[in-house]
Amino acid sequence: MKPILLLPPVAALAVTGVWLGTQQRSITALEKETLLLRQHVNAARQTGDADGDPSFAARAGGAKDKDPDTIDWKGLADSMASAQRGGIPDMRAMMKLQTKLMALSEAELAAALDEIAALELSQEARRNLENMVIGMLIQKDPQLVLDRYLDKLGDPRSGIGWQLAHGFQQWVAKDGAVALAWLDTQIAAGKFDSKSLDGKSHGRLQFEAAAIVSLIATDPDAAGRRIVALPEDQRRELFQQGGMTNLRPGSEKAYAALIREHVPENERGQALASSTHFMIHQGGYEKVGAYLDEIEATPAERTEVAKQAARNKFQNLSHEGKIDRQAVDEMRGWVAGQSPDEVDRITGEALSNLWGERAKWTDNAKLIDELHTENPSDDLLVSFLGGHQAMQHREAALELAAKIADETKRAEVTARLEGKAVRSSATIIAD
């Protein structure tokens, strides 16, 4: 058996992601799953090869008895459906399946897609199988997949939009000239024309993001021309695409220059902040700070980036159940060096709308109350109570609102929490 840990990470996750039915996980969740996967692989190596598992065919769509190289797609679809209903997936069987798929050639994977298309399956089951095979095939021949499935890019039911965009990003990295020429041909043919009411082609933005990231490091002028070809109201959104959030080292200045040239001034901070998601995860506040220094960020840009970095960091910590006073103090200390006048507001916003099973609003409210007791700040309370979760904890939120010193702000926050309208001071004066 081929060593599993040497397989491309994206390919490995292509199988497990579809199997578990959670394609849109956070980075933290993906890392945990990868760790679990490695533990099961190690255990499998100690107890023997998965080839000897007689339950493979029944539980994981494995090989038929008469042909060990044949994949039982119908059985696999049933197993995946069981896992999505709460069943426990067979990790060893998954790894064997992954290895088998990786060994197939481009032609064999394409043939597998034809075989799946001919099966009598539910729409969801067919989509799950197709996405899994596409995830493998796109590693080997991205153009084949893109040509075959590009028409599904704008169909949210297909679930393969993210795979197509990621495959194109890989293709650009390997053979930029050919990939970019293909993209321009598809655009000219109308393949990326918008069908939405807002006139935006989200699929094109995903592909343009991949193209521009590649060009930033080699030909910033060409990257700029691609940006100019997009409607102005879509340019900030372009920089929020996943393909734009993982900058290549050394391209930070060129990236910032493109934003400052092509994005309206009041939207530049948000565009710059979009690139910090991976930075804060990989290198923490220190890496984000170095990024701000490298691009010579303005005070307004620093504020927006610091706000986004704090939110991203706290969301990651929340998934791990590690939001505590030490984490809050660390964040506040860093933000003070970037945007000293916005420390309290950024703190409140970062703690206000965390999501996930381990995110506890009441615990965060206690941290806010503790900070306010030590150093009373209306900005701290107002920003925290501005989050939507405050409405779900109305009684505790109203207790915090009562501590807001400014009468007008206190009335506005209290009225919102109680679902009442507040008359503005201008209206009162007019009366």
CSV table of C-alpha atoms in Angstrom, one decimal:
chain,number,residue,atom,x,y,z
A,1,MET,CA,0.0,0.0,0.0
A,2,LYS,CA,1.2,3.5,-0.9
A,3,PRO,CA,2.1,5.5,2.2
A,4,ILE,CA,-1.0,7.6,2.9
A,5,LEU,CA,0.8,10.5,4.6
A,6,LEU,CA,2.7,11.2,1.4
A,7,LEU,CA,-0.5,11.8,-0.6
A,8,PRO,CA,-1.3,15.4,-1.5
A,9,PRO,CA,-3.3,16.9,1.4
A,10,VAL,CA,-5.9,18.4,-0.9
A,11,ALA,CA,-6.5,15.0,-2.5
A,12,ALA,CA,-6.8,13.4,0.9
A,13,LEU,CA,-9.4,15.9,2.1
A,14,ALA,CA,-11.3,15.5,-1.2
A,15,VAL,CA,-12.4,12.0,0.0
A,16,THR,CA,-12.9,12.6,3.6
A,17,GLY,CA,-14.6,16.0,3.0
A,18,VAL,CA,-17.3,14.4,0.8
A,19,TRP,CA,-17.6,11.3,3.0
A,20,LEU,CA,-18.4,13.3,6.1
A,21,GLY,CA,-20.6,15.7,4.2
A,22,THR,CA,-19.0,18.9,5.5
A,23,GLN,CA,-17.2,20.6,2.7
A,24,GLN,CA,-17.2,24.0,4.3
A,25,ARG,CA,-15.3,23.5,7.5
A,26,SER,CA,-13.2,26.0,9.3
A,27,ILE,CA,-9.4,25.6,9.1
A,28,THR,CA,-9.3,24.5,12.7
A,29,ALA,CA,-11.9,21.7,12.1
A,30,LEU,CA,-9.9,20.5,9.1
A,31,GLU,CA,-6.7,20.3,11.1
A,32,LYS,CA,-8.5,18.2,13.8
A,33,GLU,CA,-9.9,15.9,11.2
A,34,THR,CA,-6.4,15.5,9.6
A,35,LEU,CA,-4.9,14.6,13.0
A,36,LEU,CA,-7.6,12.1,13.6
A,37,LEU,CA,-7.0,10.6,10.1
A,38,ARG,CA,-3.3,10.3,10.8
A,39,GLN,CA,-4.0,8.5,14.1
A,40,HIS,CA,-6.2,6.0,12.4
A,41,VAL,CA,-3.6,5.4,9.7
A,42,ASN,CA,-1.0,4.7,12.3
A,43,ALA,CA,-3.3,2.3,14.1
A,44,ALA,CA,-4.1,0.6,10.8
A,45,ARG,CA,-0.4,0.1,10.1
A,46,GLN,CA,0.1,-1.5,13.5
A,47,THR,CA,-2.8,-3.9,13.1
A,48,GLY,CA,-2.3,-4.8,9.5
A,49,ASP,CA,-3.3,-3.7,6.0
A,50,ALA,CA,-6.8,-2.7,5.2
A,51,ASP,CA,-6.8,-5.2,2.3
A,52,GLY,CA,-7.6,-7.8,4.9
A,53,ASP,CA,-10.7,-6.1,6.1
A,54,PRO,CA,-13.7,-8.3,5.0
A,55,SER,CA,-16.2,-5.6,5.8
A,56,PHE,CA,-14.6,-3.1,3.3
A,57,ALA,CA,-16.9,-3.9,0.4
A,58,ALA,CA,-20.1,-3.8,2.5
A,59,ARG,CA,-19.3,-0.7,4.5
A,60,ALA,CA,-17.3,1.5,2.2
A,61,GLY,CA,-18.2,0.7,-1.3
A,62,GLY,CA,-15.1,-1.3,-1.7
A,63,ALA,CA,-14.0,-3.9,-4.3
A,64,LYS,CA,-16.3,-6.6,-5.5
A,65,ASP,CA,-15.1,-10.1,-4.7
A,66,LYS,CA,-14.7,-11.0,-8.4
A,67,ASP,CA,-12.4,-8.1,-9.1
A,68,PRO,CA,-10.4,-6.4,-6.4
A,69,ASP,CA,-9.8,-3.4,-8.6
A,70,THR,CA,-13.4,-2.6,-9.1
A,71,ILE,CA,-15.1,0.1,-7.0
A,72,ASP,CA,-18.7,-0.6,-6.0
A,73,TRP,CA,-20.0,2.9,-6.5
A,74,LYS,CA,-23.6,2.1,-5.5
A,75,GLY,CA,-22.3,0.5,-2.2
A,76,LEU,CA,-20.1,3.5,-1.6
A,77,ALA,CA,-23.0,5.9,-2.1
A,78,ASP,CA,-25.0,3.9,0.5
A,79,SER,CA,-22.1,4.0,3.0
A,80,MET,CA,-21.7,7.8,2.5
A,81,ALA,CA,-25.4,8.3,3.1
A,82,SER,CA,-25.2,6.3,6.3
A,83,ALA,CA,-22.3,8.4,7.5
A,84,GLN,CA,-24.2,11.6,6.8
A,85,ARG,CA,-27.1,10.2,8.8
A,86,GLY,CA,-24.9,9.9,11.8
A,87,GLY,CA,-23.2,6.6,11.2
A,88,ILE,CA,-19.5,6.1,12.0
A,89,PRO,CA,-17.3,6.1,8.9
A,90,ASP,CA,-14.8,3.3,8.5
A,91,MET,CA,-11.5,5.3,8.5
A,92,ARG,CA,-9.4,2.4,7.3
A,93,ALA,CA,-11.8,1.8,4.4
A,94,MET,CA,-11.7,5.4,3.5
A,95,MET,CA,-7.9,5.4,3.3
A,96,LYS,CA,-8.0,2.3,1.1
A,97,LEU,CA,-10.5,3.9,-1.2
A,98,GLN,CA,-8.4,7.1,-1.3
A,99,THR,CA,-5.3,5.1,-2.3
A,100,LYS,CA,-7.3,3.2,-5.0
A,101,LEU,CA,-8.6,6.5,-6.4
A,102,MET,CA,-5.1,8.1,-6.4
A,103,ALA,CA,-3.8,5.1,-8.4
A,104,LEU,CA,-6.4,5.6,-11.2
A,105,SER,CA,-5.3,7.4,-14.4
A,106,GLU,CA,-7.0,10.4,-15.8
A,107,ALA,CA,-8.9,8.3,-18.3
A,108,GLU,CA,-10.0,5.8,-15.6
A,109,LEU,CA,-11.3,8.6,-13.4
A,110,ALA,CA,-13.1,10.1,-16.3
A,111,ALA,CA,-14.6,6.7,-17.0
A,112,ALA,CA,-15.6,6.4,-13.3
A,113,LEU,CA,-17.6,9.7,-13.7
A,114,ASP,CA,-19.4,8.2,-16.7
A,115,GLU,CA,-20.2,5.1,-14.7
A,116,ILE,CA,-21.5,7.2,-11.8
A,117,ALA,CA,-23.7,9.2,-14.2
A,118,ALA,CA,-25.3,6.0,-15.5
A,119,LEU,CA,-26.3,4.7,-12.0
A,120,GLU,CA,-29.8,5.1,-10.6
A,121,LEU,CA,-29.0,7.3,-7.6
A,122,SER,CA,-30.5,10.2,-5.7
A,123,GLN,CA,-29.3,13.6,-6.7
A,124,GLU,CA,-27.4,14.0,-3.4
A,125,ALA,CA,-25.8,10.6,-3.7
A,126,ARG,CA,-24.7,11.2,-7.3
A,127,ARG,CA,-23.3,14.6,-6.3
A,128,ASN,CA,-21.3,13.2,-3.4
A,129,LEU,CA,-19.7,10.5,-5.6
A,130,GLU,CA,-19.0,12.9,-8.4
A,131,ASN,CA,-17.4,15.5,-6.1
A,132,MET,CA,-15.1,12.9,-4.6
A,133,VAL,CA,-13.9,11.6,-8.0
A,134,ILE,CA,-13.6,15.2,-9.4
A,135,GLY,CA,-11.5,16.1,-6.4
A,136,MET,CA,-9.0,13.4,-7.5
A,137,LEU,CA,-9.2,14.0,-11.2
A,138,ILE,CA,-8.6,17.8,-10.9
A,139,GLN,CA,-5.3,17.1,-9.3
A,140,LYS,CA,-4.2,15.3,-12.4
A,141,ASP,CA,-5.9,17.0,-15.3
A,142,PRO,CA,-7.6,20.2,-14.2
A,143,GLN,CA,-8.5,21.3,-17.8
A,144,LEU,CA,-10.4,18.0,-18.4
A,145,VAL,CA,-12.6,18.7,-15.3
A,146,LEU,CA,-13.0,22.3,-16.1
A,147,ASP,CA,-14.1,21.7,-19.7
A,148,ARG,CA,-16.5,19.0,-18.6
A,149,TYR,CA,-18.1,20.7,-15.6
A,150,LEU,CA,-17.7,24.5,-16.1
A,151,ASP,CA,-21.4,24.8,-16.9
A,152,LYS,CA,-22.2,23.7,-13.4
A,153,LEU,CA,-20.1,26.5,-11.9
A,154,GLY,CA,-23.1,28.7,-11.2
A,155,ASP,CA,-25.3,25.9,-10.0
A,156,PRO,CA,-25.3,25.9,-6.1
A,157,ARG,CA,-26.9,22.5,-6.2
A,158,SER,CA,-23.8,20.9,-7.8
A,159,GLY,CA,-21.5,21.7,-4.9
A,160,ILE,CA,-18.4,21.6,-7.1
A,161,GLY,CA,-17.8,25.3,-7.6
A,162,TRP,CA,-15.1,25.5,-5.0
A,163,GLN,CA,-13.3,22.4,-6.5
A,164,LEU,CA,-13.4,24.0,-10.0
A,165,ALA,CA,-11.9,27.3,-8.7
A,166,HIS,CA,-9.3,25.4,-6.7
A,167,GLY,CA,-8.4,23.3,-9.7
A,168,PHE,CA,-8.0,26.3,-11.8
A,169,GLN,CA,-5.7,27.9,-9.2
A,170,GLN,CA,-3.5,24.8,-9.3
A,171,TRP,CA,-3.4,24.8,-13.0
A,172,VAL,CA,-2.4,28.5,-13.1
A,173,ALA,CA,0.5,27.7,-10.7
A,174,LYS,CA,1.7,24.9,-13.0
A,175,ASP,CA,1.1,26.4,-16.4
A,176,GLY,CA,0.0,30.0,-16.1
A,177,ALA,CA,0.0,31.0,-19.8
A,178,VAL,CA,-2.1,28.1,-20.9
A,179,ALA,CA,-4.5,28.4,-18.0
A,180,LEU,CA,-5.0,32.2,-18.4
A,181,ALA,CA,-5.5,31.8,-22.2
A,182,TRP,CA,-8.2,29.1,-21.4
A,183,LEU,CA,-9.9,31.5,-19.0
A,184,ASP,CA,-10.0,34.4,-21.4
A,185,THR,CA,-11.4,32.1,-24.1
A,186,GLN,CA,-14.2,31.0,-21.7
A,187,ILE,CA,-15.0,34.6,-20.7
A,188,ALA,CA,-15.2,35.6,-24.4
A,189,ALA,CA,-17.5,32.7,-25.0
A,190,GLY,CA,-19.9,33.9,-22.3
A,191,LYS,CA,-19.3,31.0,-20.0
A,192,PHE,CA,-18.9,33.3,-17.0
A,193,ASP,CA,-21.7,35.7,-17.8
A,194,SER,CA,-23.8,36.5,-14.8
A,195,LYS,CA,-27.2,35.0,-14.3
A,196,SER,CA,-27.9,36.7,-11.0
A,197,LEU,CA,-30.1,39.7,-10.4
A,198,ASP,CA,-27.2,41.7,-9.0
A,199,GLY,CA,-25.2,41.3,-12.2
A,200,LYS,CA,-22.3,39.6,-10.4
A,201,SER,CA,-20.6,36.5,-11.7
A,202,HIS,CA,-19.3,34.9,-8.5
A,203,GLY,CA,-17.8,32.1,-10.4
A,204,ARG,CA,-15.7,34.5,-12.5
A,205,LEU,CA,-14.6,36.3,-9.4
A,206,GLN,CA,-13.3,33.0,-8.0
A,207,PHE,CA,-11.3,32.3,-11.2
A,208,GLU,CA,-10.1,35.9,-11.5
A,209,ALA,CA,-8.8,35.7,-8.0
A,210,ALA,CA,-6.7,32.6,-8.8
A,211,ALA,CA,-5.4,34.3,-11.9
A,212,ILE,CA,-4.5,37.5,-10.2
A,213,VAL,CA,-2.7,35.9,-7.3
A,214,SER,CA,-0.5,34.1,-9.8
A,215,LEU,CA,0.2,37.3,-11.7
A,216,ILE,CA,0.9,39.5,-8.7
A,217,ALA,CA,4.3,37.9,-8.2
A,218,THR,CA,5.3,37.8,-11.8
A,219,ASP,CA,3.4,40.5,-13.7
A,220,PRO,CA,1.6,43.0,-11.5
A,221,ASP,CA,0.6,45.1,-14.5
A,222,ALA,CA,-1.2,42.2,-16.1
A,223,ALA,CA,-2.9,41.6,-12.8
A,224,GLY,CA,-4.0,45.2,-12.8
A,225,ARG,CA,-5.4,44.9,-16.3
A,226,ARG,CA,-7.6,41.9,-15.2
A,227,ILE,CA,-8.9,43.9,-12.3
A,228,VAL,CA,-9.8,46.9,-14.5
A,229,ALA,CA,-11.8,44.5,-16.7
A,230,LEU,CA,-14.1,43.9,-13.8
A,231,PRO,CA,-17.0,46.3,-12.8
A,232,GLU,CA,-15.7,48.7,-10.1
A,233,ASP,CA,-18.4,47.6,-7.6
A,234,GLN,CA,-17.0,44.0,-7.7
A,235,ARG,CA,-13.4,44.8,-7.1
A,236,ARG,CA,-13.4,44.7,-3.3
A,237,GLU,CA,-15.3,41.4,-3.4
A,238,LEU,CA,-12.6,40.1,-5.7
A,239,PHE,CA,-10.1,40.5,-3.0
A,240,GLN,CA,-12.3,38.5,-0.6
A,241,GLN,CA,-12.2,35.4,-2.6
A,242,GLY,CA,-10.5,32.4,-1.1
A,243,GLY,CA,-7.9,32.3,-3.9
A,244,MET,CA,-6.8,35.8,-2.8
A,245,THR,CA,-6.4,35.2,0.9
A,246,ASN,CA,-3.2,33.1,0.8
A,247,LEU,CA,-0.6,35.4,-0.6
A,248,ARG,CA,2.7,34.2,-1.8
A,249,PRO,CA,5.7,35.4,0.3
A,250,GLY,CA,7.1,38.5,-1.3
A,251,SER,CA,4.0,39.7,-3.0
A,252,GLU,CA,2.5,41.7,-0.2
A,253,LYS,CA,3.5,45.1,-1.4
A,254,ALA,CA,2.3,44.5,-5.0
A,255,TYR,CA,-0.9,43.1,-3.6
A,256,ALA,CA,-1.5,46.2,-1.5
A,257,ALA,CA,-0.6,48.5,-4.4
A,258,LEU,CA,-3.3,46.8,-6.5
A,259,ILE,CA,-5.9,47.3,-3.8
A,260,ARG,CA,-4.9,51.0,-3.4
A,261,GLU,CA,-5.1,51.6,-7.1
A,262,HIS,CA,-8.3,49.7,-8.0
A,263,VAL,CA,-10.5,49.7,-4.9
A,264,PRO,CA,-12.3,52.7,-3.6
A,265,GLU,CA,-10.6,54.3,-0.5
A,266,ASN,CA,-13.5,53.5,1.9
A,267,GLU,CA,-13.3,49.8,1.0
A,268,ARG,CA,-9.5,49.3,0.9
A,269,GLY,CA,-9.2,48.4,4.6
A,270,GLN,CA,-11.7,45.5,4.2
A,271,ALA,CA,-9.9,44.3,1.1
A,272,LEU,CA,-6.5,44.3,2.8
A,273,ALA,CA,-8.0,42.6,5.8
A,274,SER,CA,-9.3,39.7,3.7
A,275,SER,CA,-5.7,38.4,3.3
A,276,THR,CA,-5.1,38.0,7.1
A,277,HIS,CA,-7.2,34.9,7.6
A,278,PHE,CA,-4.4,32.5,6.8
A,279,MET,CA,-1.8,34.9,8.3
A,280,ILE,CA,-3.4,34.9,11.7
A,281,HIS,CA,-3.9,31.2,11.6
A,282,GLN,CA,-0.3,30.4,10.5
A,283,GLY,CA,1.7,33.1,12.3
A,284,GLY,CA,-0.5,34.8,14.8
A,285,TYR,CA,-0.6,38.5,15.5
A,286,GLU,CA,3.1,38.8,14.8
A,287,LYS,CA,2.7,37.8,11.2
A,288,VAL,CA,-0.2,40.2,10.6
A,289,GLY,CA,1.8,43.0,12.2
A,290,ALA,CA,4.7,42.3,9.9
A,291,TYR,CA,2.4,42.4,6.9
A,292,LEU,CA,1.1,45.8,8.0
A,293,ASP,CA,4.6,47.1,8.3
A,294,GLU,CA,5.6,45.6,5.0
A,295,ILE,CA,2.8,47.4,3.1
A,296,GLU,CA,3.2,50.6,5.1
A,297,ALA,CA,-0.4,50.5,6.1
A,298,THR,CA,-2.2,53.8,6.9
A,299,PRO,CA,-3.9,54.2,10.3
A,300,ALA,CA,-7.3,53.5,8.7
A,301,GLU,CA,-6.0,50.3,7.1
A,302,ARG,CA,-4.3,49.2,10.3
A,303,THR,CA,-7.6,49.6,12.2
A,304,GLU,CA,-9.6,47.5,9.6
A,305,VAL,CA,-6.9,44.8,9.4
A,306,ALA,CA,-6.6,44.7,13.2
A,307,LYS,CA,-10.3,44.3,13.6
A,308,GLN,CA,-10.5,41.4,11.1
A,309,ALA,CA,-7.4,39.7,12.6
A,310,ALA,CA,-8.9,39.8,16.1
A,311,ARG,CA,-12.1,38.3,14.8
A,312,ASN,CA,-10.4,35.5,13.0
A,313,LYS,CA,-8.1,34.7,15.9
A,314,PHE,CA,-10.9,34.6,18.4
A,315,GLN,CA,-13.0,32.4,16.1
A,316,ASN,CA,-10.2,30.0,15.9
A,317,LEU,CA,-9.7,30.0,19.6
A,318,SER,CA,-13.4,29.7,20.2
A,319,HIS,CA,-13.5,26.4,18.2
A,320,GLU,CA,-10.9,25.1,20.6
A,321,GLY,CA,-12.7,26.4,23.7
A,322,LYS,CA,-9.7,28.7,24.5
A,323,ILE,CA,-11.3,32.1,24.9
A,324,ASP,CA,-10.1,33.4,28.2
A,325,ARG,CA,-8.7,36.5,29.9
A,326,GLN,CA,-5.2,35.7,28.7
A,327,ALA,CA,-6.2,35.5,25.1
A,328,VAL,CA,-8.2,38.7,25.4
A,329,ASP,CA,-5.3,40.6,27.0
A,330,GLU,CA,-2.9,39.3,24.3
A,331,MET,CA,-5.2,40.5,21.6
A,332,ARG,CA,-5.8,43.9,23.2
A,333,GLY,CA,-2.0,44.4,23.7
A,334,TRP,CA,-1.4,43.8,20.0
A,335,VAL,CA,-4.3,45.9,18.8
A,336,ALA,CA,-3.0,48.8,21.0
A,337,GLY,CA,0.1,48.8,18.9
A,338,GLN,CA,-1.9,49.0,15.7
A,339,SER,CA,-4.9,51.1,16.5
A,340,PRO,CA,-4.8,52.4,20.1
A,341,ASP,CA,-8.0,54.3,20.0
A,342,GLU,CA,-10.0,51.3,18.8
A,343,VAL,CA,-9.0,48.7,21.3
A,344,ASP,CA,-12.3,48.6,23.2
A,345,ARG,CA,-14.5,48.6,20.1
A,346,ILE,CA,-12.5,45.9,18.5
A,347,THR,CA,-12.5,43.8,21.6
A,348,GLY,CA,-16.3,44.0,21.9
A,349,GLU,CA,-16.9,43.2,18.3
A,350,ALA,CA,-14.4,40.3,18.3
A,351,LEU,CA,-16.3,38.7,21.2
A,352,SER,CA,-19.8,39.5,20.2
A,353,ASN,CA,-20.7,37.1,17.4
A,354,LEU,CA,-18.5,34.0,17.8
A,355,TRP,CA,-20.2,30.9,16.5
A,356,GLY,CA,-19.8,27.1,17.0
A,357,GLU,CA,-20.7,24.6,19.7
A,358,ARG,CA,-18.0,25.9,22.1
A,359,ALA,CA,-18.8,29.6,21.7
A,360,LYS,CA,-20.4,30.7,24.9
A,361,TRP,CA,-21.9,34.2,24.8
A,362,THR,CA,-22.4,34.3,28.6
A,363,ASP,CA,-18.7,33.6,29.2
A,364,ASN,CA,-17.7,36.3,26.8
A,365,ALA,CA,-20.1,38.7,28.5
A,366,LYS,CA,-18.4,38.0,31.8
A,367,LEU,CA,-15.0,38.9,30.3
A,368,ILE,CA,-16.5,42.1,28.9
A,369,ASP,CA,-18.0,43.0,32.3
A,370,GLU,CA,-14.6,42.3,34.0
A,371,LEU,CA,-12.8,44.5,31.6
A,372,HIS,CA,-15.4,47.2,32.0
A,373,THR,CA,-15.1,47.1,35.8
A,374,GLU,CA,-11.3,47.6,35.5
A,375,ASN,CA,-11.6,50.4,33.0
A,376,PRO,CA,-15.1,51.7,32.2
A,377,SER,CA,-15.6,52.1,28.5
A,378,ASP,CA,-18.9,52.7,26.6
A,379,ASP,CA,-17.2,51.5,23.4
A,380,LEU,CA,-16.5,48.1,24.9
A,381,LEU,CA,-20.2,47.6,26.0
A,382,VAL,CA,-21.8,49.2,22.9
A,383,SER,CA,-19.8,47.2,20.4
A,384,PHE,CA,-20.3,43.9,22.3
A,385,LEU,CA,-24.0,44.4,22.7
A,386,GLY,CA,-24.3,45.3,19.0
A,387,GLY,CA,-23.9,41.6,18.1
A,388,HIS,CA,-26.9,39.6,17.1
A,389,GLN,CA,-26.3,37.1,19.9
A,390,ALA,CA,-27.1,39.7,22.5
A,391,MET,CA,-30.8,39.5,21.5
A,392,GLN,CA,-30.7,35.8,22.4
A,393,HIS,CA,-29.5,36.6,25.9
A,394,ARG,CA,-31.6,39.7,26.5
A,395,GLU,CA,-31.7,39.7,30.3
A,396,ALA,CA,-27.9,39.5,30.7
A,397,ALA,CA,-27.5,42.0,27.8
A,398,LEU,CA,-29.8,44.5,29.4
A,399,GLU,CA,-27.8,44.3,32.7
A,400,LEU,CA,-24.7,45.2,30.7
A,401,ALA,CA,-26.5,47.9,28.8
A,402,ALA,CA,-27.5,49.6,32.1
A,403,LYS,CA,-23.8,50.2,32.7
A,404,ILE,CA,-23.3,52.4,29.6
A,405,ALA,CA,-22.5,55.9,30.9
A,406,ASP,CA,-23.7,57.9,27.9
A,407,GLU,CA,-27.4,58.4,28.3
A,408,THR,CA,-28.1,58.5,24.5
A,409,LYS,CA,-26.1,55.4,23.7
A,410,ARG,CA,-27.6,53.5,26.7
A,411,ALA,CA,-31.1,54.4,25.5
A,412,GLU,CA,-30.3,53.3,21.9
A,413,VAL,CA,-28.8,49.9,23.0
A,414,THR,CA,-31.6,49.2,25.5
A,415,ALA,CA,-34.3,50.1,23.0
A,416,ARG,CA,-32.8,47.8,20.4
A,417,LEU,CA,-32.6,44.9,22.9
A,418,GLU,CA,-36.2,45.5,23.9
A,419,GLY,CA,-37.3,45.7,20.3
A,420,LYS,CA,-38.4,49.3,20.6
A,421,ALA,CA,-37.8,52.3,18.3
A,422,VAL,CA,-35.7,55.2,19.6
A,423,ARG,CA,-36.5,58.8,18.7
A,424,SER,CA,-33.3,60.6,17.6
A,425,SER,CA,-32.2,63.8,19.3
A,426,ALA,CA,-33.0,65.7,16.1
A,427,THR,CA,-36.6,64.5,16.3
A,428,ILE,CA,-36.9,65.5,19.9
A,429,ILE,CA,-35.6,69.0,19.2
A,430,ALA,CA,-38.1,69.3,16.2
A,431,ASP,CA,-40.9,68.4,18.5
